[in-house]
Amino acid sequence: INLSTINQTAETSALVIQNGQGNTSLINQDGDSVAPFDNGLNFAAEVRQLGDDSISRITQNGTGNEASLTQEAGSFDNESTIVQTGTNSFADVQQGGSENLSDINQFGVNSKAVVTQTGTDGESRVTQGGTGNSADVQQSGNGPNLSRVFQNSFLGGGDNVAEVIQSGGNGNSLVSQQSSNNEAYVEQIGTGGFSEVFQGDLTSPQGSDNFADVTQTGLNRSFVGQGNGSRNSTTVVQVNDTAGPA
């Protein structure tokens, strides 16, 4: 069991590599980031863990935050948490084992979150507050996988994009986008999946120029709600599906 704790300020970067079971990595960075760094790293914070029951927490505050987490294939029951506050943040999480949890929180403008889970029983949560943010979640395996994307949950804004792809059966996807000019793309392949897309304003059921596109292949269910705004559009393609009201 290993514990790594790193606290940094200004334009610094950190690399943590842990092998074994029950490892914990804690990184706190406060300051702007500019990559590549003098030590050759492309990210301000990079964590690589191989083993079961590992925990990684990365907290960044500044401009141009960048965080990369890799929990290798074969790992089991790992947790990843990334919190970024500022503009132009980027978070990349790759989990290859089973029953892993990824939680990304970004508060600012023009942030991007990428989550890739290739094992089974993965859970991904992405929360983005602000404008011009994007979330890309891809989950594979036999399922059930769970994806939650919340955009504009704490700060007003719009122009956000969420894309979720779930390949295994029994996938569960929720995309919630507040305000206007948002886009949501959901694709589920497998049986027993459920997709929900909510688009609208935080304080009233309004929001304009939102777009939702849901594609399902197996015996899945879909629900799309777009409030009472104007110029919203929805495209749903289903094969052997049952759809809820839009």
Short mmCIF file of C-alpha atoms in Angstrom, two decimals, residues 35-200:
data_model
loop_
_atom_site.label_atom_id
_atom_site.label_comp_id
_atom_site.label_asym_id
_atom_site.label_seq_id
_atom_site.Cartn_x
_atom_site.Cartn_y
_atom_site.Cartn_z
CA ALA A 35 2.66 22.28 -21.75
CA PRO A 36 5.04 20.75 -22.68
CA PHE A 37 6.99 21.12 -19.47
CA ASP A 38 10.74 21.14 -18.87
CA ASN A 39 10.66 17.53 -17.68
CA GLY A 40 9.09 16.36 -20.93
CA LEU A 41 5.58 15.77 -19.59
CA ASN A 42 2.62 16.78 -21.72
CA PHE A 43 0.28 17.16 -18.75
CA ALA A 44 0.48 19.22 -15.58
CA ALA A 45 -0.63 16.14 -13.65
CA GLU A 46 -0.28 12.55 -14.82
CA VAL A 47 -1.12 9.46 -12.77
CA ARG A 48 -0.60 5.84 -13.81
CA GLN A 49 -1.85 3.07 -11.56
CA LEU A 50 -1.75 -0.68 -12.02
CA GLY A 51 -3.50 -2.77 -9.39
CA ASP A 52 -6.74 -3.11 -7.48
CA ASP A 53 -8.47 -0.77 -5.02
CA SER A 54 -6.45 2.29 -6.02
CA ILE A 55 -7.56 5.90 -5.51
CA SER A 56 -6.47 8.95 -7.48
CA ARG A 57 -7.53 12.53 -6.74
CA ILE A 58 -6.32 15.50 -8.78
CA THR A 59 -7.27 19.10 -7.94
CA GLN A 60 -6.20 21.96 -10.21
CA ASN A 61 -6.91 25.68 -10.04
CA GLY A 62 -5.76 28.01 -12.80
CA THR A 63 -5.67 28.44 -16.56
CA GLY A 64 -4.84 25.62 -18.93
CA ASN A 65 -5.19 22.85 -16.37
CA GLU A 66 -4.33 19.42 -17.75
CA ALA A 67 -4.79 16.09 -16.02
CA SER A 68 -4.27 12.55 -17.30
CA LEU A 69 -5.13 9.39 -15.38
CA THR A 70 -4.54 5.83 -16.53
CA GLN A 71 -5.67 2.83 -14.51
CA GLU A 72 -4.38 -0.10 -16.51
CA ALA A 73 -6.29 -3.05 -17.90
CA GLY A 74 -6.68 -5.78 -15.33
CA SER A 75 -7.25 -3.30 -12.51
CA PHE A 76 -10.35 -3.69 -10.36
CA ASP A 77 -12.49 -1.41 -8.19
CA ASN A 78 -10.47 1.79 -8.67
CA GLU A 79 -11.60 5.39 -8.13
CA SER A 80 -10.59 8.53 -9.99
CA THR A 81 -11.61 12.10 -9.09
CA ILE A 82 -10.52 15.19 -11.02
CA VAL A 83 -11.56 18.73 -10.03
CA GLN A 84 -10.50 21.61 -12.27
CA THR A 85 -11.35 25.30 -11.80
CA GLY A 86 -10.42 27.80 -14.51
CA THR A 87 -10.47 28.17 -18.26
CA ASN A 88 -9.22 25.82 -20.98
CA SER A 89 -8.97 22.77 -18.74
CA PHE A 90 -8.49 19.24 -20.05
CA ALA A 91 -9.06 15.94 -18.26
CA ASP A 92 -8.39 12.50 -19.71
CA VAL A 93 -9.29 9.32 -17.81
CA GLN A 94 -8.62 5.82 -19.11
CA GLN A 95 -9.72 2.84 -17.07
CA GLY A 96 -9.21 -0.68 -18.36
CA GLY A 97 -10.46 -2.89 -15.56
CA SER A 98 -13.84 -3.65 -14.03
CA GLU A 99 -16.06 -1.82 -11.54
CA ASN A 100 -14.08 1.41 -11.84
CA LEU A 101 -15.39 4.89 -11.01
CA SER A 102 -14.47 8.13 -12.77
CA ASP A 103 -15.66 11.52 -11.49
CA ILE A 104 -14.67 14.70 -13.36
CA ASN A 105 -15.71 18.19 -12.22
CA GLN A 106 -14.80 21.19 -14.34
CA PHE A 107 -15.84 24.78 -13.58
CA GLY A 108 -14.96 27.39 -16.16
CA VAL A 109 -14.94 28.05 -19.90
CA ASN A 110 -13.79 25.87 -22.80
CA SER A 111 -13.04 22.77 -20.75
CA LYS A 112 -12.91 19.25 -22.14
CA ALA A 113 -13.36 15.88 -20.45
CA VAL A 114 -12.56 12.53 -22.06
CA VAL A 115 -13.40 9.25 -20.33
CA THR A 116 -12.63 5.80 -21.73
CA GLN A 117 -13.70 2.71 -19.80
CA THR A 118 -13.09 -0.59 -21.56
CA GLY A 119 -14.00 -2.99 -18.77
CA THR A 120 -17.36 -3.98 -17.30
CA ASP A 121 -19.51 -2.29 -14.64
CA GLY A 122 -17.84 1.07 -15.17
CA GLU A 123 -19.32 4.29 -13.81
CA SER A 124 -18.54 7.74 -15.20
CA ARG A 125 -19.71 11.13 -13.90
CA VAL A 126 -18.85 14.40 -15.65
CA THR A 127 -20.01 17.75 -14.26
CA GLN A 128 -19.19 20.92 -16.18
CA GLY A 129 -20.25 24.43 -15.25
CA GLY A 130 -19.73 27.22 -17.75
CA THR A 131 -19.72 27.80 -21.48
CA GLY A 132 -18.16 25.99 -24.43
CA ASN A 133 -17.40 22.77 -22.58
CA SER A 134 -17.35 19.27 -24.06
CA ALA A 135 -17.60 15.78 -22.61
CA ASP A 136 -16.72 12.57 -24.45
CA VAL A 137 -17.52 9.30 -22.67
CA GLN A 138 -16.92 5.87 -24.18
CA GLN A 139 -17.74 2.68 -22.30
CA SER A 140 -17.36 -0.86 -23.56
CA GLY A 141 -17.55 -4.34 -22.14
CA ASN A 142 -20.48 -6.53 -21.26
CA GLY A 143 -22.05 -3.94 -18.97
CA PRO A 144 -23.83 -2.71 -17.09
CA ASN A 145 -22.08 0.65 -17.52
CA LEU A 146 -23.36 3.94 -16.08
CA SER A 147 -22.71 7.40 -17.54
CA ARG A 148 -23.84 10.75 -16.12
CA VAL A 149 -23.07 14.07 -17.85
CA PHE A 150 -24.21 17.34 -16.25
CA GLN A 151 -23.42 20.59 -18.05
CA ASN A 152 -24.12 24.10 -16.68
CA SER A 153 -25.01 22.60 -13.32
CA PHE A 154 -23.49 25.40 -11.23
CA LEU A 155 -22.63 28.23 -13.61
CA GLY A 156 -24.85 29.68 -16.31
CA GLY A 157 -23.81 29.15 -19.90
CA GLY A 158 -24.39 27.13 -23.02
CA ASP A 159 -22.71 25.95 -26.22
CA ASN A 160 -21.79 22.65 -24.63
CA VAL A 161 -21.38 19.27 -26.32
CA ALA A 162 -21.86 15.84 -24.76
CA GLU A 163 -21.14 12.56 -26.53
CA VAL A 164 -21.72 9.16 -24.94
CA ILE A 165 -21.12 5.75 -26.53
CA GLN A 166 -21.97 2.57 -24.60
CA SER A 167 -21.30 -0.78 -26.28
CA GLY A 168 -22.27 -3.39 -23.69
CA GLY A 169 -25.75 -4.38 -22.61
CA ASN A 170 -27.72 -2.75 -19.81
CA GLY A 171 -26.03 0.61 -20.30
CA ASN A 172 -27.55 3.60 -18.55
CA SER A 173 -26.89 7.12 -19.86
CA LEU A 174 -28.10 10.49 -18.57
CA VAL A 175 -27.24 13.81 -20.23
CA SER A 176 -28.51 17.02 -18.62
CA GLN A 177 -27.77 20.31 -20.36
CA GLN A 178 -29.09 23.66 -19.17
CA SER A 179 -29.46 26.89 -21.17
CA SER A 180 -29.21 27.04 -25.00
CA ASN A 181 -27.12 25.98 -28.01
CA ASN A 182 -26.20 22.59 -26.56
CA GLU A 183 -25.68 19.32 -28.42
CA ALA A 184 -26.05 15.79 -27.08
CA TYR A 185 -25.11 12.59 -28.92
CA VAL A 186 -25.84 9.21 -27.38
CA GLU A 187 -25.23 5.81 -28.99
CA GLN A 188 -26.06 2.57 -27.19
CA ILE A 189 -25.31 -0.85 -28.66
CA GLY A 190 -26.63 -3.82 -26.74
CA THR A 191 -29.81 -4.82 -24.97
CA GLY A 192 -31.47 -3.42 -21.89
CA GLY A 193 -30.05 0.10 -22.13
CA PHE A 194 -31.78 3.32 -21.10
CA SER A 195 -30.94 6.81 -22.35
CA GLU A 196 -32.22 10.10 -20.95
CA VAL A 197 -31.49 13.54 -22.40
CA PHE A 198 -32.72 16.73 -20.74
CA GLN A 199 -32.09 20.12 -22.33
CA GLY A 200 -33.36 23.43 -21.03
#
